[in-house]
Coordinates of C-alpha atoms (C1' of nucleotides) in Angstrom, one line a residue:
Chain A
X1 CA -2.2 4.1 26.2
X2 CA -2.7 0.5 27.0
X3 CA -6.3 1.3 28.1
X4 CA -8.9 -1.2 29.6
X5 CA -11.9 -1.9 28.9
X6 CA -15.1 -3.9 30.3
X7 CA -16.3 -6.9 27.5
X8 CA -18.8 -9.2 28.9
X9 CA -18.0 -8.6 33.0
X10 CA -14.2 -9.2 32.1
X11 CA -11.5 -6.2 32.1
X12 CA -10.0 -6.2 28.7
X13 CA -6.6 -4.7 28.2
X14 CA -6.6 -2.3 24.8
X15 CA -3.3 -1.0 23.3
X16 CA 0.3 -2.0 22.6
X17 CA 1.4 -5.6 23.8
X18 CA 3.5 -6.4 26.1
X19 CA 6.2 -8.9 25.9
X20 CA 4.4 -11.6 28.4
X21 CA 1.2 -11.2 26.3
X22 CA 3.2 -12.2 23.5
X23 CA 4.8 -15.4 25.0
X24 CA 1.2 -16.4 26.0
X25 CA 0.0 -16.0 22.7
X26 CA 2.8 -17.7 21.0
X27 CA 2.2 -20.5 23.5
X28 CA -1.1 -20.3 22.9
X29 CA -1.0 -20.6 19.1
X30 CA 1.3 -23.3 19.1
X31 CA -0.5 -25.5 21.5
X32 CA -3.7 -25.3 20.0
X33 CA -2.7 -23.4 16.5
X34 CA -4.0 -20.3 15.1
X35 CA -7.7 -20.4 15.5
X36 CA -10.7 -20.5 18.3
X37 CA -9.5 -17.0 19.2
X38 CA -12.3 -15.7 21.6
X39 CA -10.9 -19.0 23.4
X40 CA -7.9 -17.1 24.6
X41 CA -10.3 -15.0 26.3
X42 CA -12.8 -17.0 27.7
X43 CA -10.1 -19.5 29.2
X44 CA -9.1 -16.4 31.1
X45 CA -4.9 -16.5 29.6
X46 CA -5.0 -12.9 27.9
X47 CA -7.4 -10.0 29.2
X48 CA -7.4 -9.6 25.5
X49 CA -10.2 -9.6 22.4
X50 CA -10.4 -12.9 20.5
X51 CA -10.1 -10.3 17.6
X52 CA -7.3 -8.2 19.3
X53 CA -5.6 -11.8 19.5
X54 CA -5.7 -12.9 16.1
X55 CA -4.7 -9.4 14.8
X56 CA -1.5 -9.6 17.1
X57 CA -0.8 -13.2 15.3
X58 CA -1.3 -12.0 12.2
X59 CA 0.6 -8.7 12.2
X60 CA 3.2 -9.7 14.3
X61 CA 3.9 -12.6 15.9
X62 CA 3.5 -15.4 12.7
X63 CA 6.4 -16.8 11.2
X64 CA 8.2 -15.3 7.8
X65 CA 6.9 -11.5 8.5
X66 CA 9.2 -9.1 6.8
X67 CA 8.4 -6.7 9.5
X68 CA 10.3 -3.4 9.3
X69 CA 11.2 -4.5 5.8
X70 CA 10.8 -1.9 3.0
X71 CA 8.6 -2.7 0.3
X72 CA 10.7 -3.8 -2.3
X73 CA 10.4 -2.4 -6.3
X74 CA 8.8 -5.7 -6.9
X75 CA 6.5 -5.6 -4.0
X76 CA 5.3 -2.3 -5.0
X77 CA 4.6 -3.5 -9.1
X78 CA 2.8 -6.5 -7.7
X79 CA 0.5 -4.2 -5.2
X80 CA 0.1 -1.8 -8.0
X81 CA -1.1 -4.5 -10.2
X82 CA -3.6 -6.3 -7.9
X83 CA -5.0 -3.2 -6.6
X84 CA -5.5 -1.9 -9.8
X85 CA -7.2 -5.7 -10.5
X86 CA -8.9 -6.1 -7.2
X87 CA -9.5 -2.9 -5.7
X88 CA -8.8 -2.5 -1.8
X89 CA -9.0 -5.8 -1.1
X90 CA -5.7 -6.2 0.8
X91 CA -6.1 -9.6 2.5
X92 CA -6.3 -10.7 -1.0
X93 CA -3.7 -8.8 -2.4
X94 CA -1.3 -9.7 0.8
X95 CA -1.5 -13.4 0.3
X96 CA 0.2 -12.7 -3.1
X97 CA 3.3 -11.2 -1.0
X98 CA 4.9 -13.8 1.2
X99 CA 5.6 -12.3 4.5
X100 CA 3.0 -9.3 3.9
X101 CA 0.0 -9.0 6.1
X102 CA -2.9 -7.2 4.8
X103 CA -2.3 -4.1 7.1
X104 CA 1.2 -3.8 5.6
X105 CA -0.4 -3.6 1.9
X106 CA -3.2 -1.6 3.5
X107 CA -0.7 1.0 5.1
X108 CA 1.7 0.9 2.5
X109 CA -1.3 1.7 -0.2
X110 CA -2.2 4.9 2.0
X111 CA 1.5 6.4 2.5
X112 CA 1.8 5.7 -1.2
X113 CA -1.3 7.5 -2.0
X114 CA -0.7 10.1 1.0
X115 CA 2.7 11.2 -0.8
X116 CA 0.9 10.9 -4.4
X117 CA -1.6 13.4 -3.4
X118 CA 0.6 15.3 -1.4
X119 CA 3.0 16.1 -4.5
X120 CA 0.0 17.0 -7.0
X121 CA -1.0 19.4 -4.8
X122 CA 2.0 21.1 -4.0
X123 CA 4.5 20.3 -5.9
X124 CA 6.6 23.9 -6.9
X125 CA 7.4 24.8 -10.3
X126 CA 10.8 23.8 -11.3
X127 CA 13.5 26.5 -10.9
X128 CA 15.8 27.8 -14.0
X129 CA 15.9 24.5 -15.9
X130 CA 17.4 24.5 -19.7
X131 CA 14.3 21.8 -20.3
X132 CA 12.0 24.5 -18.7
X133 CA 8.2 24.4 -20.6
X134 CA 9.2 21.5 -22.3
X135 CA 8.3 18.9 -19.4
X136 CA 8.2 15.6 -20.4
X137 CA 5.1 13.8 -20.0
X138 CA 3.0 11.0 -21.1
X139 CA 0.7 11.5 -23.7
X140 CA -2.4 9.4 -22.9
X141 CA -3.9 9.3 -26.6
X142 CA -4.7 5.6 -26.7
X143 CA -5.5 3.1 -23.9
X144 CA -2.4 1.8 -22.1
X145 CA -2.6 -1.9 -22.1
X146 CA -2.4 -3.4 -18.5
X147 CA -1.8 -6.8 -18.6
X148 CA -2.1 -8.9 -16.0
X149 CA 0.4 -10.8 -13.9
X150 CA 1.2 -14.4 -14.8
X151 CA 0.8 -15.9 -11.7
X152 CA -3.0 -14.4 -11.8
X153 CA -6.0 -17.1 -10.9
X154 CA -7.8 -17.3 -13.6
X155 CA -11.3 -17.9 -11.4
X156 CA -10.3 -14.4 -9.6
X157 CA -9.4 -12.3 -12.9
X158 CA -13.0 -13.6 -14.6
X159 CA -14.7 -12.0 -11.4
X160 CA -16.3 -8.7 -10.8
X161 CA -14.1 -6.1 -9.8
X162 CA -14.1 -3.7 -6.4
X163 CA -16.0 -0.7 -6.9
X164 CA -13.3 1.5 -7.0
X165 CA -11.2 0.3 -9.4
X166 CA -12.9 -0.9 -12.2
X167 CA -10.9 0.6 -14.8
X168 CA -8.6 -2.6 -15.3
X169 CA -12.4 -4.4 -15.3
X170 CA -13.2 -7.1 -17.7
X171 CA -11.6 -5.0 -20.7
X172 CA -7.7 -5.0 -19.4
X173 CA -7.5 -1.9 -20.4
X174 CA -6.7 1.1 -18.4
X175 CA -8.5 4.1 -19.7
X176 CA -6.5 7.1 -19.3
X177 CA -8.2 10.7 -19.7
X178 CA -7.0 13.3 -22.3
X179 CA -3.5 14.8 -20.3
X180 CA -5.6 18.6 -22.7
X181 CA -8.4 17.7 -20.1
X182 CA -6.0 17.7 -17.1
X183 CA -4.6 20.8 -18.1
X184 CA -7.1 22.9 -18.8
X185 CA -9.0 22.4 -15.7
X186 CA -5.7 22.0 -12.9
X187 CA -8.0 23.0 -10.0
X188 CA -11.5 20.9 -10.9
X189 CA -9.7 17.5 -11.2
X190 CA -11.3 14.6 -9.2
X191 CA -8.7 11.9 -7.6
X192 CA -11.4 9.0 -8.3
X193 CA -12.6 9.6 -11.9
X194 CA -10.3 12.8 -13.6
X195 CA -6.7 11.3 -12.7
X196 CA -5.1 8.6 -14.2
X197 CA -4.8 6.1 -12.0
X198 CA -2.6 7.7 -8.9
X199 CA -0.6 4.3 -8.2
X200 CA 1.0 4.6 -12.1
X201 CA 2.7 7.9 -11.1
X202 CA 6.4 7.1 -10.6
X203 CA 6.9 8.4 -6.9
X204 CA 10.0 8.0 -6.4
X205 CA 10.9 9.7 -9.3
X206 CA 8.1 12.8 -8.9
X207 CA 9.5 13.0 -5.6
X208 CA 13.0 13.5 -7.1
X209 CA 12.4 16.0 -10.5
X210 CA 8.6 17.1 -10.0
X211 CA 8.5 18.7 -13.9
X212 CA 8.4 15.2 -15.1
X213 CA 5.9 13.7 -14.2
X214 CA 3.5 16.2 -13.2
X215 CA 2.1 18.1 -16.4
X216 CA -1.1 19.9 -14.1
X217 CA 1.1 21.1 -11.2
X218 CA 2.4 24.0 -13.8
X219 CA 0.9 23.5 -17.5
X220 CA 3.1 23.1 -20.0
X221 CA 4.0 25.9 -22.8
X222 CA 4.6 23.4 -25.4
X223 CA 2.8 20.9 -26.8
X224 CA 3.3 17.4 -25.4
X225 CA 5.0 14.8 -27.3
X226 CA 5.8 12.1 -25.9
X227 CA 4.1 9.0 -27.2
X228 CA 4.3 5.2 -26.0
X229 CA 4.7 2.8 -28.7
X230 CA 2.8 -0.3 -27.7
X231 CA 6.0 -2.3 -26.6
X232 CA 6.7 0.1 -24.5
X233 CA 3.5 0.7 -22.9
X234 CA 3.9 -3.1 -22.0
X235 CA 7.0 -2.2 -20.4
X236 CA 5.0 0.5 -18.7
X237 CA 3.3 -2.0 -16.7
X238 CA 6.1 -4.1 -16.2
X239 CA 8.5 -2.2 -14.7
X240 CA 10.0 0.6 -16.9
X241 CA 7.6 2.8 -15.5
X242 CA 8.1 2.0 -12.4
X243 CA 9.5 3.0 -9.1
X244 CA 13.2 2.4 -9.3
X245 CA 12.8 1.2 -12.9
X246 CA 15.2 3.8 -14.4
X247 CA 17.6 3.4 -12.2
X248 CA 17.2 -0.4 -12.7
X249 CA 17.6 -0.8 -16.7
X250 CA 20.5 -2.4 -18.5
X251 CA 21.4 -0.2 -21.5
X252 CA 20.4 -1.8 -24.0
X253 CA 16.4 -1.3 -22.8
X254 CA 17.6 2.0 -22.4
X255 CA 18.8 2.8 -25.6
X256 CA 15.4 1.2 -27.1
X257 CA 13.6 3.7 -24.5
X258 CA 15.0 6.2 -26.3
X259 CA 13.5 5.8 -29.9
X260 CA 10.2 4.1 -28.1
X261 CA 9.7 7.4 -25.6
X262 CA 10.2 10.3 -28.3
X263 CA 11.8 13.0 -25.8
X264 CA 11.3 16.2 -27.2
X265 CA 13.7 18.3 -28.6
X266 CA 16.7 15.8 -29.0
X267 CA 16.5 14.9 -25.5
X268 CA 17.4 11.2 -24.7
X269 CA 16.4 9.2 -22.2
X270 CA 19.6 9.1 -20.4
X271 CA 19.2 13.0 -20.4
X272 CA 17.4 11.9 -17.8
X273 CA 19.8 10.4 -15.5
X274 CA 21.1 14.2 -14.0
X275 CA 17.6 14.5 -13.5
X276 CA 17.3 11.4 -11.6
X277 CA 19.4 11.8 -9.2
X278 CA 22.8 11.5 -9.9
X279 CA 25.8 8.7 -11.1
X280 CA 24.3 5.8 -9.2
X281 CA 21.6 6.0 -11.7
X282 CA 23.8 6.5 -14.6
X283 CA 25.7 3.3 -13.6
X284 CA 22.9 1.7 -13.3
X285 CA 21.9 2.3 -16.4
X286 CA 24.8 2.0 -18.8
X287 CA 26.5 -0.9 -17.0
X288 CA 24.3 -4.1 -17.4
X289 CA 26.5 -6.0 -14.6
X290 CA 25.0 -3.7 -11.4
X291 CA 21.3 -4.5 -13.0
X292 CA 20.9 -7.6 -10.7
X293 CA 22.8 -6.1 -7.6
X294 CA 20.7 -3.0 -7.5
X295 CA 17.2 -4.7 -6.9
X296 CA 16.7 -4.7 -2.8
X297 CA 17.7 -7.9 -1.0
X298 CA 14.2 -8.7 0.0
X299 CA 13.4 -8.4 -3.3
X300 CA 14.7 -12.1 -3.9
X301 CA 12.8 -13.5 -0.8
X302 CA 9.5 -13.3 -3.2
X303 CA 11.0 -16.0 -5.3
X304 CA 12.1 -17.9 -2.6
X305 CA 8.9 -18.0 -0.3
X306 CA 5.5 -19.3 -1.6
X307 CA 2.2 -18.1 0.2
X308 CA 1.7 -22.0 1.1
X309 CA 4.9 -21.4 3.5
X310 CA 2.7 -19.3 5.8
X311 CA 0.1 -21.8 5.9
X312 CA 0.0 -24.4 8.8
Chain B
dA1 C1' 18.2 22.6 21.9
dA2 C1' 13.5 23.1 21.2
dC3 C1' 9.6 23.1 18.7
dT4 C1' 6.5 21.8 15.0
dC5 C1' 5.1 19.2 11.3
dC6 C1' 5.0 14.9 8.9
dT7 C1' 5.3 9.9 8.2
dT8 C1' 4.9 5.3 9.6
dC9 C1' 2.6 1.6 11.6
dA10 C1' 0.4 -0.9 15.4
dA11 C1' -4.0 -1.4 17.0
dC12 C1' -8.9 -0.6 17.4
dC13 C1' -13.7 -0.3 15.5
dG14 C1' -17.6 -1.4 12.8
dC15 C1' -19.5 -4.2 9.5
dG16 C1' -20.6 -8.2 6.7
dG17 C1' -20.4 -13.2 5.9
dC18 C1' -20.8 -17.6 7.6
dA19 C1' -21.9 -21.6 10.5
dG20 C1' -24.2 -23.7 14.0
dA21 C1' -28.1 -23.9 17.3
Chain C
dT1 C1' -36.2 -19.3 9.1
dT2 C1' -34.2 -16.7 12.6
dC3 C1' -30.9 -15.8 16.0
dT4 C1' -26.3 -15.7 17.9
dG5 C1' -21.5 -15.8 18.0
dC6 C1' -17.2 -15.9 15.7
dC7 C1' -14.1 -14.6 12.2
dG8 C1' -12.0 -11.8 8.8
dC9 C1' -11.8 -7.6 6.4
dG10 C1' -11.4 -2.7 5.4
dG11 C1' -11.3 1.9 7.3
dT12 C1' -9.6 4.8 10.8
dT13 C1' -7.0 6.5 14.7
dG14 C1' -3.3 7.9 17.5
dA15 C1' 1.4 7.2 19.4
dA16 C1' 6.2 7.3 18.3
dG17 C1' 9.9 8.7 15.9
dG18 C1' 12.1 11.3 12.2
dA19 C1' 12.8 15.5 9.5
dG20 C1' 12.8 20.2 9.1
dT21 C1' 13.1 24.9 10.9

DNA sequence: AACTCCTTCAACCGCGGCAGA
DNA sequence: TTCTGCCGCGGTTGAAGGAGT
Protein backbone atom coordinates (compact mmCIF):
# COMPACT_ATOMS: atom_id res chain seq x y z
CA UNK A 1 0.00 0.00 0.00
CA UNK A 2 2.97 2.12 -0.70
CA UNK A 3 0.64 5.23 -0.95
CA UNK A 4 1.59 8.86 -1.88
CA UNK A 5 1.08 11.70 -0.59
CA UNK A 6 1.42 15.64 -1.23
CA UNK A 7 4.01 17.38 1.66
CA UNK A 8 4.91 20.85 0.86
CA UNK A 9 4.25 20.67 -3.32
CA UNK A 10 6.39 17.41 -3.32
CA UNK A 11 4.79 13.79 -3.84
CA UNK A 12 5.86 11.76 -0.83
CA UNK A 13 5.92 8.05 -1.10
CA UNK A 14 4.07 6.33 2.29
CA UNK A 15 4.44 2.61 3.01
CA UNK A 16 6.91 -0.29 2.86
CA UNK A 17 10.46 0.48 1.36
CA UNK A 18 11.81 -0.63 -1.39
CA UNK A 19 15.19 -1.91 -1.82
CA UNK A 20 16.67 1.30 -3.85
CA UNK A 21 15.19 3.52 -1.10
CA UNK A 22 17.25 1.61 1.17
CA UNK A 23 20.67 1.85 -0.74
CA UNK A 24 19.95 5.63 -0.95
CA UNK A 25 19.43 5.89 2.60
CA UNK A 26 22.30 3.78 3.62
CA UNK A 27 24.37 6.01 1.21
CA UNK A 28 22.87 8.75 2.52
CA UNK A 29 23.59 8.09 6.20
CA UNK A 30 26.99 7.20 5.68
CA UNK A 31 27.93 10.19 3.69
CA UNK A 32 26.60 12.60 5.90
CA UNK A 33 25.70 10.23 9.10
CA UNK A 34 22.55 9.80 10.78
CA UNK A 35 21.06 13.18 11.21
CA UNK A 36 19.64 16.42 9.17
CA UNK A 37 16.88 14.09 8.10
CA UNK A 38 14.24 16.47 6.43
CA UNK A 39 17.63 17.00 4.27
CA UNK A 40 17.00 13.70 2.47
CA UNK A 41 13.91 15.33 1.41
CA UNK A 42 14.57 18.61 0.48
CA UNK A 43 17.78 17.66 -1.59
CA UNK A 44 15.11 15.79 -3.59
CA UNK A 45 17.18 11.79 -3.07
CA UNK A 46 14.07 10.02 -1.37
CA UNK A 47 10.21 11.21 -2.00
CA UNK A 48 10.35 10.32 1.62
CA UNK A 49 9.46 12.20 5.22
CA UNK A 50 12.66 13.38 7.08
CA UNK A 51 10.71 11.43 9.91
CA UNK A 52 9.79 8.42 7.68
CA UNK A 53 13.65 8.49 7.07
CA UNK A 54 15.00 8.34 10.36
CA UNK A 55 12.39 5.80 11.41
CA UNK A 56 13.69 3.40 8.53
CA UNK A 57 17.40 4.01 10.02
CA UNK A 58 16.39 3.37 13.15
CA UNK A 59 14.22 0.20 12.81
CA UNK A 60 16.00 -1.16 10.23
CA UNK A 61 18.71 -0.29 8.37
CA UNK A 62 21.43 0.66 11.53
CA UNK A 63 24.06 -1.64 12.35
CA UNK A 64 23.78 -4.52 15.29
CA UNK A 65 19.77 -4.85 14.97
CA UNK A 66 18.71 -8.25 16.21
CA UNK A 67 15.94 -8.04 13.73
CA UNK A 68 13.76 -11.07 13.56
CA UNK A 69 15.45 -12.10 16.77
CA UNK A 70 13.27 -13.47 19.60
CA UNK A 71 13.43 -11.66 22.72
CA UNK A 72 15.54 -13.52 24.83
CA UNK A 73 14.57 -14.62 28.78
CA UNK A 74 16.99 -12.01 29.68
CA UNK A 75 15.61 -9.37 27.34
CA UNK A 76 12.23 -9.91 28.68
CA UNK A 77 13.55 -9.63 32.79
CA UNK A 78 15.30 -6.50 31.82
CA UNK A 79 12.05 -4.92 29.84
CA UNK A 80 10.00 -6.18 32.77
CA UNK A 81 12.23 -4.38 35.13
CA UNK A 82 12.58 -0.88 33.41
CA UNK A 83 9.03 -0.74 32.48
CA UNK A 84 8.00 -1.53 35.77
CA UNK A 85 10.80 1.47 36.70
CA UNK A 86 10.12 3.82 33.92
CA UNK A 87 6.81 3.30 32.58
CA UNK A 88 6.28 3.18 28.63
CA UNK A 89 9.10 4.96 27.96
CA UNK A 90 10.65 2.53 25.37
CA UNK A 91 13.39 4.65 23.75
CA UNK A 92 14.67 4.63 27.18
CA UNK A 93 14.19 1.31 28.04
CA UNK A 94 15.66 0.15 24.32
CA UNK A 95 18.94 1.78 24.81
CA UNK A 96 19.41 -0.65 27.78
CA UNK A 97 19.08 -3.59 25.06
CA UNK A 98 21.87 -3.55 22.51
CA UNK A 99 20.42 -4.08 19.19
CA UNK A 100 16.67 -3.22 20.38
CA UNK A 101 14.91 -0.26 18.89
CA UNK A 102 12.30 1.30 20.84
CA UNK A 103 9.41 -0.10 18.48
CA UNK A 104 10.74 -3.63 19.23
CA UNK A 105 10.33 -3.00 23.16
CA UNK A 106 7.20 -1.05 22.25
CA UNK A 107 5.73 -4.11 20.23
CA UNK A 108 7.12 -6.68 22.20
CA UNK A 109 5.40 -4.89 25.56
CA UNK A 110 1.93 -5.03 23.57
CA UNK A 111 1.99 -8.78 22.33
CA UNK A 112 3.18 -9.47 25.85
CA UNK A 113 0.34 -7.63 27.35
CA UNK A 114 -2.08 -8.69 24.40
CA UNK A 115 -1.54 -12.53 25.35
CA UNK A 116 -1.57 -11.51 29.31
CA UNK A 117 -4.99 -10.16 28.92
CA UNK A 118 -6.04 -12.57 26.50
CA UNK A 119 -5.36 -15.64 29.03
CA UNK A 120 -7.13 -13.79 32.08
CA UNK A 121 -9.97 -13.52 30.24
CA UNK A 122 -10.35 -16.78 28.79
CA UNK A 123 -8.37 -19.01 30.11
CA UNK A 124 -10.65 -22.60 30.72
CA UNK A 125 -10.80 -24.38 33.87
CA UNK A 126 -8.42 -27.07 34.07
CA UNK A 127 -9.81 -30.62 33.09
CA UNK A 128 -9.66 -33.73 35.60
CA UNK A 129 -6.46 -32.84 37.36
CA UNK A 130 -5.37 -34.90 40.81
CA UNK A 131 -4.23 -31.07 41.96
CA UNK A 132 -7.71 -29.88 41.03
CA UNK A 133 -9.02 -26.82 43.66
CA UNK A 134 -5.82 -26.87 45.13
CA UNK A 135 -4.13 -24.39 42.43
CA UNK A 136 -1.04 -23.10 43.37
CA UNK A 137 -0.71 -19.49 43.63
CA UNK A 138 1.03 -16.63 45.11
CA UNK A 139 -0.11 -15.35 48.11
CA UNK A 140 0.51 -11.52 48.03
CA UNK A 141 0.42 -10.91 51.97
CA UNK A 142 3.41 -8.66 52.14
CA UNK A 143 4.99 -6.38 49.57
CA UNK A 144 7.26 -8.14 47.07
CA UNK A 145 10.53 -6.38 47.06
CA UNK A 146 11.56 -5.30 43.46
CA UNK A 147 14.93 -4.40 43.39
CA UNK A 148 16.45 -2.71 40.91
CA UNK A 149 18.92 -3.75 38.27
CA UNK A 150 22.60 -3.13 38.90
CA UNK A 151 23.44 -1.47 36.00
CA UNK A 152 20.57 1.20 36.89
CA UNK A 153 21.67 5.21 36.66
CA UNK A 154 21.37 6.35 39.70
CA UNK A 155 20.24 10.11 38.35
CA UNK A 156 17.30 8.10 36.38
CA UNK A 157 16.15 5.75 39.48
CA UNK A 158 15.99 9.18 41.86
CA UNK A 159 13.54 10.61 39.21
CA UNK A 160 9.85 10.73 38.95
CA UNK A 161 8.28 7.86 37.61
CA UNK A 162 5.72 7.56 34.34
CA UNK A 163 2.25 7.83 35.28
CA UNK A 164 1.38 4.45 34.76
CA UNK A 165 3.65 2.70 36.63
CA UNK A 166 4.27 4.17 39.70
CA UNK A 167 4.07 1.25 41.90
CA UNK A 168 7.97 0.43 41.79
CA UNK A 169 7.99 4.59 42.64
CA UNK A 170 10.41 6.02 45.10
CA UNK A 171 9.55 3.09 47.65
CA UNK A 172 10.96 -0.06 45.56
CA UNK A 173 8.29 -1.73 46.48
CA UNK A 174 5.79 -3.38 44.42
CA UNK A 175 2.39 -3.28 46.19
CA UNK A 176 0.54 -6.29 45.37
CA UNK A 177 -3.45 -6.42 46.20
CA UNK A 178 -4.97 -9.05 48.47
CA UNK A 179 -5.17 -12.35 45.82
CA UNK A 180 -9.17 -12.60 48.66
CA UNK A 181 -9.84 -9.23 46.75
CA UNK A 182 -9.13 -10.79 43.36
CA UNK A 183 -11.29 -13.54 44.07
CA UNK A 184 -14.15 -12.36 45.31
CA UNK A 185 -14.79 -9.80 42.67
CA UNK A 186 -13.42 -12.07 39.23
CA UNK A 187 -15.55 -9.87 36.96
CA UNK A 188 -14.98 -6.06 38.52
CA UNK A 189 -11.14 -6.29 38.39
CA UNK A 190 -9.39 -3.24 36.73
CA UNK A 191 -6.00 -4.09 34.59
CA UNK A 192 -4.47 -0.64 35.80
CA UNK A 193 -5.06 -0.50 39.53
CA UNK A 194 -6.83 -4.22 40.78
CA UNK A 195 -4.12 -6.58 39.07
CA UNK A 196 -0.84 -7.09 40.12
CA UNK A 197 1.32 -5.95 37.86
CA UNK A 198 0.42 -7.94 34.43
CA UNK A 199 4.17 -8.12 33.25
CA UNK A 200 5.01 -10.44 36.61
CA UNK A 201 2.67 -13.15 35.34
CA UNK A 202 4.81 -16.00 34.00
CA UNK A 203 3.47 -16.24 30.30
CA UNK A 204 5.05 -18.69 29.16
CA UNK A 205 4.15 -20.88 31.86
CA UNK A 206 0.14 -19.57 32.11
CA UNK A 207 0.18 -20.24 28.60
CA UNK A 208 1.35 -23.85 29.29
CA UNK A 209 -0.76 -25.10 32.80
CA UNK A 210 -3.41 -22.06 33.15
CA UNK A 211 -4.43 -23.37 36.95
CA UNK A 212 -1.15 -22.06 38.14
CA UNK A 213 -0.97 -19.09 37.79
CA UNK A 214 -4.32 -17.75 37.39
CA UNK A 215 -6.27 -17.93 40.82
CA UNK A 216 -9.44 -15.42 39.34
CA UNK A 217 -9.95 -17.30 36.05
CA UNK A 218 -11.76 -20.26 38.32
CA UNK A 219 -11.58 -19.41 42.26
CA UNK A 220 -10.00 -21.72 44.22
CA UNK A 221 -11.89 -24.20 46.79
CA UNK A 222 -9.04 -24.18 49.11
CA UNK A 223 -7.37 -21.81 50.88
CA UNK A 224 -4.19 -20.51 49.38
CA UNK A 225 -0.86 -21.29 50.75
CA UNK A 226 1.74 -20.49 49.20
CA UNK A 227 3.99 -18.01 50.78
CA UNK A 228 7.34 -16.30 49.54
CA UNK A 229 10.06 -16.17 51.94
CA UNK A 230 11.96 -12.96 51.42
CA UNK A 231 14.98 -14.76 49.59
CA UNK A 232 12.80 -15.97 47.42
CA UNK A 233 10.78 -13.08 46.58
CA UNK A 234 14.27 -11.70 45.55
CA UNK A 235 14.59 -14.46 43.31
CA UNK A 236 11.10 -13.58 42.12
CA UNK A 237 12.44 -10.56 40.50
CA UNK A 238 15.52 -12.08 39.38
CA UNK A 239 14.54 -14.66 37.44
CA UNK A 240 12.85 -17.63 39.25
CA UNK A 241 9.73 -16.21 38.51
CA UNK A 242 10.34 -15.72 35.35
CA UNK A 243 9.64 -16.75 31.80
CA UNK A 244 11.72 -19.77 31.22
CA UNK A 245 13.04 -19.55 34.76
CA UNK A 246 11.79 -23.09 35.78
CA UNK A 247 12.94 -24.65 33.05
CA UNK A 248 16.31 -22.78 33.56
CA UNK A 249 17.25 -23.70 37.33
CA UNK A 250 20.01 -25.94 38.41
CA UNK A 251 18.78 -28.30 41.22
CA UNK A 252 20.09 -27.18 43.85
CA UNK A 253 17.85 -23.65 43.58
CA UNK A 254 15.33 -26.06 42.97
CA UNK A 255 15.47 -28.00 45.82
CA UNK A 256 15.69 -24.58 48.00
CA UNK A 257 12.42 -23.62 45.90
CA UNK A 258 10.92 -26.26 47.39
CA UNK A 259 11.02 -25.47 51.28
CA UNK A 260 10.99 -21.43 50.18
CA UNK A 261 7.52 -21.91 47.93
CA UNK A 262 5.45 -24.12 50.49
CA UNK A 263 3.39 -26.17 47.82
CA UNK A 264 0.40 -27.38 49.25
CA UNK A 265 -0.30 -30.70 50.15
CA UNK A 266 3.17 -32.37 49.81
CA UNK A 267 3.51 -31.09 46.42
CA UNK A 268 7.16 -30.23 45.40
CA UNK A 269 8.27 -27.95 43.20
CA UNK A 270 9.55 -30.42 40.65
CA UNK A 271 5.77 -31.71 40.89
CA UNK A 272 5.79 -29.14 38.66
CA UNK A 273 7.85 -30.23 35.85
CA UNK A 274 4.79 -32.66 34.23
CA UNK A 275 2.99 -29.57 34.48
CA UNK A 276 5.50 -27.64 32.69
CA UNK A 277 5.76 -29.23 29.86
CA UNK A 278 7.47 -32.27 29.78
CA UNK A 279 11.35 -33.95 30.21
CA UNK A 280 13.19 -31.01 28.65
CA UNK A 281 12.14 -29.22 31.73
CA UNK A 282 12.90 -31.89 34.11
CA UNK A 283 16.54 -32.04 32.59
CA UNK A 284 16.76 -28.78 32.93
CA UNK A 285 16.17 -28.73 36.17
CA UNK A 286 17.85 -31.72 37.81
CA UNK A 287 21.03 -31.63 35.64
CA UNK A 288 23.05 -28.40 36.45
CA UNK A 289 25.40 -29.01 33.25
CA UNK A 290 22.31 -27.98 30.53
CA UNK A 291 21.73 -24.74 32.81
CA UNK A 292 24.11 -22.57 30.68
CA UNK A 293 23.17 -24.31 27.29
CA UNK A 294 19.54 -23.75 27.65
CA UNK A 295 19.54 -19.83 27.85
CA UNK A 296 18.88 -18.56 23.98
CA UNK A 297 21.96 -17.75 21.90
CA UNK A 298 21.19 -14.10 21.75
CA UNK A 299 20.90 -14.17 25.11
CA UNK A 300 24.86 -13.84 25.32
CA UNK A 301 24.99 -11.03 22.67
CA UNK A 302 23.78 -8.60 25.75
CA UNK A 303 27.00 -9.23 27.48
CA UNK A 304 28.94 -8.89 24.58
CA UNK A 305 27.43 -5.53 23.04
CA UNK A 306 27.33 -2.28 24.95
CA UNK A 307 24.74 0.49 23.98
CA UNK A 308 27.99 2.75 23.19
CA UNK A 309 28.43 0.17 20.16
CA UNK A 310 25.37 1.68 18.43
CA UNK A 311 26.57 5.00 18.80
CA UNK A 312 28.57 6.82 16.04
C1' DA B 1 -7.88 -26.75 0.04
C1' DA B 2 -10.29 -22.90 1.70
C1' DC B 3 -11.56 -19.98 5.02
C1' DT B 4 -11.27 -17.38 9.35
C1' DC B 5 -9.03 -15.71 13.18
C1' DC B 6 -4.92 -14.32 15.50
C1' DT B 7 -0.23 -12.56 15.98
C1' DT B 8 3.56 -9.97 14.65
C1' DC B 9 5.81 -6.05 13.17
C1' DA B 10 6.77 -2.21 9.92
C1' DA B 11 5.26 2.16 9.27
C1' DC B 12 2.44 6.25 10.02
C1' DC B 13 0.42 9.95 12.89
C1' DG B 14 0.11 13.35 16.40
C1' DC B 15 2.22 15.61 19.98
C1' DG B 16 5.74 17.75 22.85
C1' DG B 17 10.37 19.50 23.50
C1' DC B 18 14.03 22.09 21.87
C1' DA B 19 16.87 25.27 19.27
C1' DG B 20 17.46 28.97 16.27
C1' DA B 21 15.69 33.08 13.97
C1' DT C 1 9.05 36.71 23.78
C1' DT C 2 7.12 34.50 19.98
C1' DC C 3 7.29 31.85 15.93
C1' DT C 4 8.89 28.15 13.12
C1' DG C 5 10.99 23.97 11.91
C1' DC C 6 13.09 19.77 13.22
C1' DC C 7 13.59 15.77 15.93
C1' DG C 8 12.25 12.11 18.89
C1' DC C 9 8.80 9.60 21.28
C1' DG C 10 4.60 6.96 22.23
C1' DG C 11 0.30 5.34 20.38
C1' DT C 12 -2.03 3.28 16.68
C1' DT C 13 -2.94 1.04 12.32
C1' DG C 14 -2.93 -2.32 8.79
C1' DA C 15 -0.64 -5.82 5.88
C1' DA C 16 1.39 -10.28 5.89
C1' DG C 17 1.87 -14.64 7.44
C1' DG C 18 0.82 -18.39 10.62
C1' DA C 19 -2.36 -21.29 13.17
C1' DG C 20 -6.56 -23.37 13.70
C1' DT C 21 -10.86 -25.32 11.89
Amino acid sequence: MAGRRRDEGLVMRKGPWMAEEDEILMGYVKKYGPRDWSSIQSKGLLPRTGKSCRLRWVNKLKPNLKTGCKFSAEEERIVIDLQAQFGNKWAKIATYLPGRTDNDVKNFWSTRQKRLARMLQTTPPPKSHKHEGKVPVLREETAVKAPRLNSMPQEESSKGQSSESSYMGNSDIIEMVELQDLVKKPNSFNFETSLPPLEYFDVEMMEKNPCINLPFAQPPQMPLDITLLQESQGLLINGVDNTYSLGLFPCQEALELDDALQLPLGMQFSDLDGQLGGKQEVDSVTNPKTYIGDFPADMLDYFESTPSMLEW
